[in-house]
PDB file of C-alpha atoms and ligand atoms in Angstrom:
ATOM      1  CA  MET A  62      -4.867 -23.282  -6.698  1.00  0.00           C
ATOM      2  CA  LYS A  63      -6.299 -25.387  -4.404  1.00  0.00           C
ATOM      3  CA  THR A  64      -6.040 -23.350  -1.310  1.00  0.00           C
ATOM      4  CA  LEU A  65      -5.459 -24.998   2.435  1.00  0.00           C
ATOM      5  CA  GLU A  66      -5.880 -23.135   5.991  1.00  0.00           C
ATOM      6  CA  GLU A  67      -5.443 -20.109   6.572  1.00  0.00           C
ATOM      7  CA  LEU A  68      -1.936 -18.450   7.527  1.00  0.00           C
ATOM      8  CA  TYR A  69      -2.777 -15.214   8.482  1.00  0.00           C
ATOM      9  CA  ARG A  70      -5.576 -13.336   8.792  1.00  0.00           C
ATOM     10  CA  GLY A  71      -5.000  -8.958   8.751  1.00  0.00           C
ATOM     11  CA  LYS A  72      -7.847  -6.193   8.785  1.00  0.00           C
ATOM     12  CA  ALA A  73      -8.839  -6.003   4.870  1.00  0.00           C
ATOM     13  CA  LYS A  74      -7.173  -9.245   3.467  1.00  0.00           C
ATOM     14  CA  ALA A  75      -6.429 -12.941   4.287  1.00  0.00           C
ATOM     15  CA  ILE A  76      -3.425 -14.749   3.312  1.00  0.00           C
ATOM     16  CA  LEU A  77      -4.350 -19.185   2.115  1.00  0.00           C
ATOM     17  CA  LYS A  78      -1.541 -21.225   2.371  1.00  0.00           C
ATOM     18  CA  THR A  79      -1.525 -23.896  -0.850  1.00  0.00           C
ATOM     19  CA  GLU A  80       0.148 -27.215  -1.752  1.00  0.00           C
ATOM     20  CA  ASP A  81       3.720 -25.089  -3.178  1.00  0.00           C
ATOM     21  CA  GLU A  82       5.407 -23.510  -0.151  1.00  0.00           C
ATOM     22  CA  ASN A  83       6.293 -21.072  -2.283  1.00  0.00           C
ATOM     23  CA  LEU A  84       3.239 -19.206  -2.918  1.00  0.00           C
ATOM     24  CA  TYR A  85       0.203 -18.463  -1.211  1.00  0.00           C
ATOM     25  CA  VAL A  86      -3.232 -16.923  -1.866  1.00  0.00           C
ATOM     26  CA  MET A  87      -3.970 -13.277  -0.987  1.00  0.00           C
ATOM     27  CA  HIS A  88      -7.715 -12.814  -0.493  1.00  0.00           C
ATOM     28  CA  PHE A  89      -9.265  -8.882  -0.096  1.00  0.00           C
ATOM     29  CA  ASN A  90     -11.896  -8.197   2.023  1.00  0.00           C
ATOM     30  CA  ASP A  91     -14.639  -5.404   2.126  1.00  0.00           C
ATOM     31  CA  ASP A  92     -13.651  -4.736   6.212  1.00  0.00           C
ATOM     32  CA  ALA A  93     -12.448  -1.242   6.343  1.00  0.00           C
ATOM     33  CA  THR A  94     -10.920  -0.144   9.708  1.00  0.00           C
ATOM     34  CA  ALA A  95      -8.565   3.629  10.717  1.00  0.00           C
ATOM     35  CA  PHE A  96      -6.926   4.542  13.623  1.00  0.00           C
ATOM     36  CA  ASP A  97      -5.249   1.239  14.822  1.00  0.00           C
ATOM     37  CA  GLY A  98      -8.907  -0.482  14.278  1.00  0.00           C
ATOM     38  CA  ILE A  99     -11.351   1.863  16.462  1.00  0.00           C
ATOM     39  CA  LYS A 100     -13.294   2.730  13.793  1.00  0.00           C
ATOM     40  CA  LYS A 101     -14.421  -0.454  12.198  1.00  0.00           C
ATOM     41  CA  GLY A 102     -17.145  -0.824   8.745  1.00  0.00           C
ATOM     42  CA  THR A 103     -17.034  -2.077   5.710  1.00  0.00           C
ATOM     43  CA  ILE A 104     -17.291  -0.557   1.973  1.00  0.00           C
ATOM     44  CA  LYS A 105     -19.242  -2.132  -0.488  1.00  0.00           C
ATOM     45  CA  ASP A 106     -16.313  -4.217  -2.923  1.00  0.00           C
ATOM     46  CA  LYS A 107     -13.290  -2.355  -1.147  1.00  0.00           C
ATOM     47  CA  GLY A 108     -12.203  -5.761  -1.523  1.00  0.00           C
ATOM     48  CA  TYR A 109     -12.449  -6.214  -5.782  1.00  0.00           C
ATOM     49  CA  TYR A 110     -11.448  -2.611  -6.440  1.00  0.00           C
ATOM     50  CA  ASN A 111      -8.294  -2.977  -4.228  1.00  0.00           C
ATOM     51  CA  CYS A 112      -7.596  -6.370  -5.945  1.00  0.00           C
ATOM     52  CA  GLN A 113      -7.625  -4.799  -9.101  1.00  0.00           C
ATOM     53  CA  ILE A 114      -5.989  -1.419  -8.440  1.00  0.00           C
ATOM     54  CA  SER A 115      -3.091  -3.983  -6.615  1.00  0.00           C
ATOM     55  CA  LYS A 116      -3.048  -5.883  -9.642  1.00  0.00           C
ATOM     56  CA  ILE A 117      -2.483  -3.213 -12.125  1.00  0.00           C
ATOM     57  CA  CYS A 118      -0.070  -1.548 -10.120  1.00  0.00           C
ATOM     58  CA  PHE A 119       1.886  -4.622  -9.243  1.00  0.00           C
ATOM     59  CA  GLU A 120       1.684  -5.553 -13.510  1.00  0.00           C
ATOM     60  CA  TYR A 121       3.390  -1.932 -14.047  1.00  0.00           C
ATOM     61  CA  LEU A 122       6.294  -2.250 -11.873  1.00  0.00           C
ATOM     62  CA  GLU A 123       7.377  -5.465 -12.202  1.00  0.00           C
ATOM     63  CA  LYS A 124       7.183  -4.637 -16.034  1.00  0.00           C
ATOM     64  CA  ASN A 125       9.687  -1.934 -14.904  1.00  0.00           C
ATOM     65  CA  GLY A 126      11.694  -3.712 -13.063  1.00  0.00           C
ATOM     66  CA  VAL A 127      10.776  -3.959  -9.227  1.00  0.00           C
ATOM     67  CA  PRO A 128      10.132  -7.200  -7.832  1.00  0.00           C
ATOM     68  CA  THR A 129       6.505  -7.793  -6.203  1.00  0.00           C
ATOM     69  CA  HIS A 130       5.364 -10.546  -4.477  1.00  0.00           C
ATOM     70  CA  MET A 131       2.289 -10.920  -7.020  1.00  0.00           C
ATOM     71  CA  VAL A 132       2.555 -14.074  -9.414  1.00  0.00           C
ATOM     72  CA  GLU A 133      -0.536 -14.141 -11.023  1.00  0.00           C
ATOM     73  CA  PRO A 134      -4.053 -12.607 -10.162  1.00  0.00           C
ATOM     74  CA  LEU A 135      -6.426 -15.225  -9.409  1.00  0.00           C
ATOM     75  CA  GLY A 136     -10.593 -13.598 -10.116  1.00  0.00           C
ATOM     76  CA  GLU A 137     -11.877 -11.089  -8.548  1.00  0.00           C
ATOM     77  CA  ARG A 138     -10.770 -10.382  -5.189  1.00  0.00           C
ATOM     78  CA  GLU A 139      -7.704 -13.190  -4.769  1.00  0.00           C
ATOM     79  CA  MET A 140      -3.622 -13.218  -6.206  1.00  0.00           C
ATOM     80  CA  LEU A 141      -1.183 -16.010  -6.004  1.00  0.00           C
ATOM     81  CA  VAL A 142       1.256 -14.745  -4.344  1.00  0.00           C
ATOM     82  CA  LYS A 143       4.634 -15.582  -3.347  1.00  0.00           C
ATOM     83  CA  SER A 144       5.876 -16.464  -0.150  1.00  0.00           C
ATOM     84  CA  LEU A 145       7.099 -13.694   2.323  1.00  0.00           C
ATOM     85  CA  LYS A 146       8.571 -13.185   5.132  1.00  0.00           C
ATOM     86  CA  ILE A 147       7.825  -9.738   5.856  1.00  0.00           C
ATOM     87  CA  LEU A 148       9.892  -7.454   7.688  1.00  0.00           C
ATOM     88  CA  PRO A 149       8.959  -5.534  10.258  1.00  0.00           C
ATOM     89  CA  VAL A 150       9.572  -1.980   8.865  1.00  0.00           C
ATOM     90  CA  GLU A 151       6.925  -0.117   7.410  1.00  0.00           C
ATOM     91  CA  VAL A 152       7.578   2.444   4.677  1.00  0.00           C
ATOM     92  CA  ILE A 153       5.960   5.703   3.987  1.00  0.00           C
ATOM     93  CA  VAL A 154       6.905   7.927   0.963  1.00  0.00           C
ATOM     94  CA  ARG A 155       5.182  11.696   1.523  1.00  0.00           C
ATOM     95  CA  ASN A 156       5.187  13.887  -1.846  1.00  0.00           C
ATOM     96  CA  TRP A 157       2.073  16.461  -0.453  1.00  0.00           C
ATOM     97  CA  THR A 158       1.750  17.510   3.215  1.00  0.00           C
ATOM     98  CA  ALA A 159      -1.138  15.530   4.236  1.00  0.00           C
ATOM     99  CA  GLY A 160      -2.250  12.936   7.501  1.00  0.00           C
ATOM    100  CA  SER A 161      -0.410  12.235  10.236  1.00  0.00           C
ATOM    101  CA  MET A 162       2.958  14.013   9.168  1.00  0.00           C
ATOM    102  CA  ALA A 163       1.307  17.267   9.191  1.00  0.00           C
ATOM    103  CA  LYS A 164      -0.803  16.511  12.564  1.00  0.00           C
ATOM    104  CA  ARG A 165       2.224  16.059  14.058  1.00  0.00           C
ATOM    105  CA  LEU A 166       4.331  18.881  12.523  1.00  0.00           C
ATOM    106  CA  GLY A 167       1.980  21.753  12.438  1.00  0.00           C
ATOM    107  CA  LEU A 168       1.496  21.730   8.698  1.00  0.00           C
ATOM    108  CA  GLU A 169      -1.195  23.052   6.555  1.00  0.00           C
ATOM    109  CA  GLU A 170      -2.370  19.720   4.739  1.00  0.00           C
ATOM    110  CA  GLY A 171      -1.693  19.530   0.762  1.00  0.00           C
ATOM    111  CA  LYS A 172       1.266  21.360   0.148  1.00  0.00           C
ATOM    112  CA  LYS A 173       3.525  19.928  -2.188  1.00  0.00           C
ATOM    113  CA  LEU A 174       6.987  18.963  -0.642  1.00  0.00           C
ATOM    114  CA  PRO A 175      10.040  20.146  -2.755  1.00  0.00           C
ATOM    115  CA  SER A 176      11.362  17.013  -2.190  1.00  0.00           C
ATOM    116  CA  PRO A 177       9.964  13.804  -1.493  1.00  0.00           C
ATOM    117  CA  ILE A 178      10.287  12.435   2.422  1.00  0.00           C
ATOM    118  CA  LEU A 179      10.807   8.511   3.868  1.00  0.00           C
ATOM    119  CA  GLU A 180       9.565   7.491   6.669  1.00  0.00           C
ATOM    120  CA  LEU A 181      10.348   4.175   8.255  1.00  0.00           C
ATOM    121  CA  CYS A 182       7.715   2.651  10.952  1.00  0.00           C
ATOM    122  CA  LEU A 183       7.673  -0.398  13.257  1.00  0.00           C
ATOM    123  CA  LYS A 184       5.104  -2.639  12.341  1.00  0.00           C
ATOM    124  CA  ASN A 185       2.889  -3.183  15.209  1.00  0.00           C
ATOM    125  CA  ASP A 186      -0.646  -2.187  15.770  1.00  0.00           C
ATOM    126  CA  GLU A 187      -0.588  -2.654  19.294  1.00  0.00           C
ATOM    127  CA  LEU A 188       1.729   0.160  19.365  1.00  0.00           C
ATOM    128  CA  GLY A 189       0.255   2.321  16.570  1.00  0.00           C
ATOM    129  CA  ASP A 190       3.205   1.701  14.380  1.00  0.00           C
ATOM    130  CA  PRO A 191       5.088   4.243  15.481  1.00  0.00           C
ATOM    131  CA  LEU A 192       7.707   6.325  13.696  1.00  0.00           C
ATOM    132  CA  ILE A 193      11.291   5.096  14.100  1.00  0.00           C
ATOM    133  CA  ASN A 194      14.768   6.350  11.882  1.00  0.00           C
ATOM    134  CA  GLU A 195      16.870   4.211  10.632  1.00  0.00           C
ATOM    135  CA  TYR A 196      19.291   3.597  13.649  1.00  0.00           C
ATOM    136  CA  HIS A 197      15.996   2.416  15.191  1.00  0.00           C
ATOM    137  CA  ALA A 198      15.619  -0.433  12.498  1.00  0.00           C
ATOM    138  CA  LEU A 199      19.051  -1.167  12.370  1.00  0.00           C
ATOM    139  CA  ALA A 200      19.954  -1.550  16.258  1.00  0.00           C
ATOM    140  CA  LEU A 201      16.705  -3.110  16.908  1.00  0.00           C
ATOM    141  CA  GLU A 202      17.619  -5.395  14.339  1.00  0.00           C
ATOM    142  CA  LEU A 203      14.556  -5.289  11.812  1.00  0.00           C
ATOM    143  CA  ILE A 204      15.810  -5.343   9.126  1.00  0.00           C
ATOM    144  CA  THR A 205      19.873  -5.975   8.021  1.00  0.00           C
ATOM    145  CA  GLU A 206      22.163  -2.810   6.471  1.00  0.00           C
ATOM    146  CA  GLU A 207      22.420  -4.514   2.734  1.00  0.00           C
ATOM    147  CA  GLN A 208      18.116  -5.051   3.139  1.00  0.00           C
ATOM    148  CA  LEU A 209      17.522  -1.011   4.212  1.00  0.00           C
ATOM    149  CA  GLN A 210      19.328  -0.309   1.033  1.00  0.00           C
ATOM    150  CA  GLN A 211      17.756  -1.984  -1.186  1.00  0.00           C
ATOM    151  CA  VAL A 212      14.181  -1.008   0.520  1.00  0.00           C
ATOM    152  CA  LYS A 213      15.177   2.543  -0.069  1.00  0.00           C
ATOM    153  CA  GLU A 214      16.543   1.962  -3.785  1.00  0.00           C
ATOM    154  CA  TYR A 215      13.130   0.308  -4.647  1.00  0.00           C
ATOM    155  CA  THR A 216      11.038   2.732  -2.377  1.00  0.00           C
ATOM    156  CA  TRP A 217      12.285   5.958  -4.438  1.00  0.00           C
ATOM    157  CA  LYS A 218      11.764   3.405  -7.610  1.00  0.00           C
ATOM    158  CA  ILE A 219       8.110   3.140  -7.317  1.00  0.00           C
ATOM    159  CA  ASN A 220       7.710   6.479  -5.822  1.00  0.00           C
ATOM    160  CA  ASP A 221       8.920   7.593  -9.420  1.00  0.00           C
ATOM    161  CA  LEU A 222       6.940   4.836 -11.190  1.00  0.00           C
ATOM    162  CA  LEU A 223       3.440   5.315  -9.605  1.00  0.00           C
ATOM    163  CA  CYS A 224       3.420   9.484  -9.492  1.00  0.00           C
ATOM    164  CA  LYS A 225       3.564   8.897 -13.132  1.00  0.00           C
ATOM    165  CA  ARG A 226       1.072   6.425 -13.413  1.00  0.00           C
ATOM    166  CA  PHE A 227      -1.581   7.885 -11.277  1.00  0.00           C
ATOM    167  CA  ASP A 228      -0.741  11.137 -13.079  1.00  0.00           C
ATOM    168  CA  GLU A 229      -1.945   9.491 -16.408  1.00  0.00           C
ATOM    169  CA  ALA A 230      -4.820   8.708 -14.466  1.00  0.00           C
ATOM    170  CA  GLY A 231      -5.286  12.248 -13.307  1.00  0.00           C
ATOM    171  CA  LEU A 232      -4.396  11.760  -9.911  1.00  0.00           C
ATOM    172  CA  ILE A 233      -2.005  13.217  -7.597  1.00  0.00           C
ATOM    173  CA  LEU A 234       0.044  10.595  -5.570  1.00  0.00           C
ATOM    174  CA  VAL A 235      -0.270  12.432  -2.082  1.00  0.00           C
ATOM    175  CA  ASP A 236       1.598   9.784   0.168  1.00  0.00           C
ATOM    176  CA  PHE A 237       1.986   5.879   0.618  1.00  0.00           C
ATOM    177  CA  LYS A 238       2.534   2.605   2.465  1.00  0.00           C
ATOM    178  CA  LEU A 239       4.549   0.026   1.521  1.00  0.00           C
ATOM    179  CA  GLU A 240       5.781  -3.524   2.959  1.00  0.00           C
ATOM    180  CA  PHE A 241       8.571  -5.227   1.565  1.00  0.00           C
ATOM    181  CA  GLY A 242       9.578  -8.937   2.716  1.00  0.00           C
ATOM    182  CA  LEU A 243      11.808 -11.586   1.955  1.00  0.00           C
ATOM    183  CA  HIS A 244      10.933 -14.484  -0.650  1.00  0.00           C
ATOM    184  CA  GLN A 245      13.977 -17.087  -0.849  1.00  0.00           C
ATOM    185  CA  GLY A 246      16.318 -14.598   1.172  1.00  0.00           C
ATOM    186  CA  GLU A 247      15.602 -11.264  -1.701  1.00  0.00           C
ATOM    187  CA  VAL A 248      14.123  -8.234  -1.001  1.00  0.00           C
ATOM    188  CA  ILE A 249      10.671  -8.020  -2.870  1.00  0.00           C
ATOM    189  CA  LEU A 250       7.446  -5.387  -2.340  1.00  0.00           C
ATOM    190  CA  GLY A 251       4.565  -7.310  -0.725  1.00  0.00           C
ATOM    191  CA  ASP A 252       1.335  -6.437   0.615  1.00  0.00           C
ATOM    192  CA  GLU A 253      -1.065  -4.266  -1.782  1.00  0.00           C
ATOM    193  CA  ILE A 254      -0.977  -0.529  -3.700  1.00  0.00           C
ATOM    194  CA  SER A 255      -4.623   0.539  -3.332  1.00  0.00           C
ATOM    195  CA  PRO A 256      -6.469   3.643  -2.087  1.00  0.00           C
ATOM    196  CA  ASP A 257      -5.963   1.653   1.363  1.00  0.00           C
ATOM    197  CA  THR A 258      -2.824   2.397   1.450  1.00  0.00           C
ATOM    198  CA  CYS A 259      -2.139   5.348  -1.171  1.00  0.00           C
ATOM    199  CA  ARG A 260      -3.410   9.157  -0.614  1.00  0.00           C
ATOM    200  CA  LEU A 261      -5.046   9.622  -3.894  1.00  0.00           C
ATOM    201  CA  TRP A 262      -6.832  13.301  -4.688  1.00  0.00           C
ATOM    202  CA  ASP A 263      -7.825  14.651  -8.078  1.00  0.00           C
ATOM    203  CA  LYS A 264      -5.116  16.697 -10.166  1.00  0.00           C
ATOM    204  CA  GLU A 265      -7.899  19.563 -10.680  1.00  0.00           C
ATOM    205  CA  THR A 266      -9.878  19.444  -8.161  1.00  0.00           C
ATOM    206  CA  LYS A 267      -7.935  17.808  -4.989  1.00  0.00           C
ATOM    207  CA  GLU A 268     -11.056  15.665  -4.358  1.00  0.00           C
ATOM    208  CA  LYS A 269     -10.017  12.733  -2.239  1.00  0.00           C
ATOM    209  CA  LEU A 270     -10.491   9.528  -3.293  1.00  0.00           C
ATOM    210  CA  ASP A 271      -8.809   7.513  -0.937  1.00  0.00           C
ATOM    211  CA  LYS A 272      -9.904   6.180   2.108  1.00  0.00           C
ATOM    212  CA  ASP A 273      -9.880   9.607   4.283  1.00  0.00           C
ATOM    213  CA  ARG A 274     -13.332   9.445   2.705  1.00  0.00           C
ATOM    214  CA  PHE A 275     -14.149   6.560   5.425  1.00  0.00           C
ATOM    215  CA  ARG A 276     -11.692   7.686   7.958  1.00  0.00           C
ATOM    216  CA  ARG A 277     -13.165  11.423   7.909  1.00  0.00           C
ATOM    217  CA  ASP A 278     -16.702  10.578   7.001  1.00  0.00           C
ATOM    218  CA  LEU A 279     -16.438  12.229   3.905  1.00  0.00           C
ATOM    219  CA  GLY A 280     -19.487  10.116   2.087  1.00  0.00           C
ATOM    220  CA  LYS A 281     -19.462   8.324  -1.794  1.00  0.00           C
ATOM    221  CA  VAL A 282     -16.424   6.088  -0.062  1.00  0.00           C
ATOM    222  CA  GLU A 283     -16.806   3.181  -2.590  1.00  0.00           C
ATOM    223  CA  ASP A 284     -17.369   5.631  -5.268  1.00  0.00           C
ATOM    224  CA  ALA A 285     -13.886   7.114  -4.593  1.00  0.00           C
ATOM    225  CA  TYR A 286     -12.209   3.213  -4.888  1.00  0.00           C
ATOM    226  CA  LYS A 287     -14.131   2.875  -8.175  1.00  0.00           C
ATOM    227  CA  GLU A 288     -13.247   5.954  -9.524  1.00  0.00           C
ATOM    228  CA  VAL A 289      -9.856   5.262  -9.040  1.00  0.00           C
ATOM    229  CA  LEU A 290     -10.042   1.230 -10.536  1.00  0.00           C
ATOM    230  CA  ARG A 291     -12.108   3.107 -13.457  1.00  0.00           C
ATOM    231  CA  ARG A 292      -9.130   5.943 -14.063  1.00  0.00           C
ATOM    232  CA  LEU A 293      -6.332   3.524 -13.950  1.00  0.00           C
ATOM    233  CA  LYS A 294      -8.308   1.453 -17.012  1.00  0.00           C
ATOM    234  CA  ASN A 295      -9.021   4.336 -19.011  1.00  0.00           C
ATOM    235  CA  PRO A 296      -6.316   7.015 -18.773  1.00  0.00           C
ATOM    236  CA  LEU A 297      -7.422  10.264 -19.199  1.00  0.00           C
TER     237      LEU A 297
HETATM  238  P1  TMP B 370      -0.279   8.235   7.619  1.00  0.00           P
HETATM  239  O1  TMP B 370      -0.703  10.330   7.480  1.00  0.00           O
HETATM  240  O2  TMP B 370      -1.916   8.542   8.463  1.00  0.00           O
HETATM  241  O3  TMP B 370       0.649   8.153   8.375  1.00  0.00           O
HETATM  242  O4  TMP B 370      -0.628   7.926   6.439  1.00  0.00           O
HETATM  243  C1  TMP B 370       0.429   7.714   5.648  1.00  0.00           C
HETATM  244  C2  TMP B 370       0.239   6.682   4.025  1.00  0.00           C
HETATM  245  O5  TMP B 370      -0.143   5.673   4.961  1.00  0.00           O
HETATM  246  C3  TMP B 370      -1.410   6.677   3.725  1.00  0.00           C
HETATM  247  O6  TMP B 370      -1.969   7.461   2.566  1.00  0.00           O
HETATM  248  C4  TMP B 370      -2.403   6.215   4.625  1.00  0.00           C
HETATM  249  C5  TMP B 370      -1.232   4.892   4.320  1.00  0.00           C
HETATM  250  N1  TMP B 370      -1.495   4.068   5.920  1.00  0.00           N
HETATM  251  C6  TMP B 370      -1.759   2.509   5.932  1.00  0.00           C
HETATM  252  O7  TMP B 370      -1.738   2.065   4.131  1.00  0.00           O
HETATM  253  N2  TMP B 370      -1.473   2.312   6.640  1.00  0.00           N
HETATM  254  C7  TMP B 370      -1.814   2.516   8.248  1.00  0.00           C
HETATM  255  O8  TMP B 370      -2.242   1.918   8.842  1.00  0.00           O
HETATM  256  C8  TMP B 370      -1.686   3.620   7.961  1.00  0.00           C
HETATM  257  C9  TMP B 370      -2.041   5.077   9.246  1.00  0.00           C
HETATM  258  C10 TMP B 370      -1.599   4.949   7.013  1.00  0.00           C
HETATM  259  N1  LIG B 371      -5.446   0.318   8.647  1.00  0.00           N
HETATM  260  C1  LIG B 371      -5.018   1.061   9.415  1.00  0.00           C
HETATM  261  C2  LIG B 371      -6.115   0.587  11.195  1.00  0.00           C
HETATM  262  O1  LIG B 371      -6.586  -0.021  10.684  1.00  0.00           O
HETATM  263  C3  LIG B 371      -5.008   2.450  10.255  1.00  0.00           C
HETATM  264  C4  LIG B 371      -5.443   3.142   9.006  1.00  0.00           C
HETATM  265  O2  LIG B 371      -5.372   2.918   7.296  1.00  0.00           O
HETATM  266  O3  LIG B 371      -5.718   4.735   8.661  1.00  0.00           O
HETATM  267  O4  LIG B 371      -6.351   1.118  11.905  1.00  0.00           O
END
């Protein structure tokens, strides 16, 4: 697919226009940031691992009835995607206590929750993606009631499907972030699903195999991304 100019450059991905206005190319790079861009670095071959991991997840979700923006993978670090108008609401699902929720609520990290939690955040880096609730999302007209219902329905389905898929790979899906968008008026899943956007722990040892290794300077960062891809390709 011939690409035209860059439409958007995010922190770890770029979106390129194509000759078809309904299609974009999403390129994954090796840049890593944390704490709203304050910590910066690169993780060797992260773009490759995240692209391949996202591809496996998107294919699995599509096969099971969740519409995603992926049209087809293009080589090692790119995928052809549907053009999306991203909704300014990020969706986080938490199955275990960890990260910002554990900190905010004074909880010990690493407890399985009796039922999963769905959080909404305003997509705004300058404000640090602040936590909001459904009333904010509707009153601030970030999303319509109908779109919100669809987002929630897909999110719970995605959680069930991904928990199962990662469990088969010997991984706990601790929490993750999703971004949805509109394509020809329909809500579909966008962005990526990777160790940048999910917390993934080894089922037995609880070893962290995600971006927390970078955020918290735990070492063996590349190895974690590589291991997640290996396990998804060759379930235990
Ligand atoms: P948190 O505990 O820092 O709020 O993160 C929850 C989940 O969301 C975690 O799996 C990592 C993911 N995440 C992103 O994808 N992008 C972000 O900017 C942040 C802060 C978290
Ligand atoms: N992606 C966010 C940032 O660039 C934060 C994170 O993933 O921890 O700051």
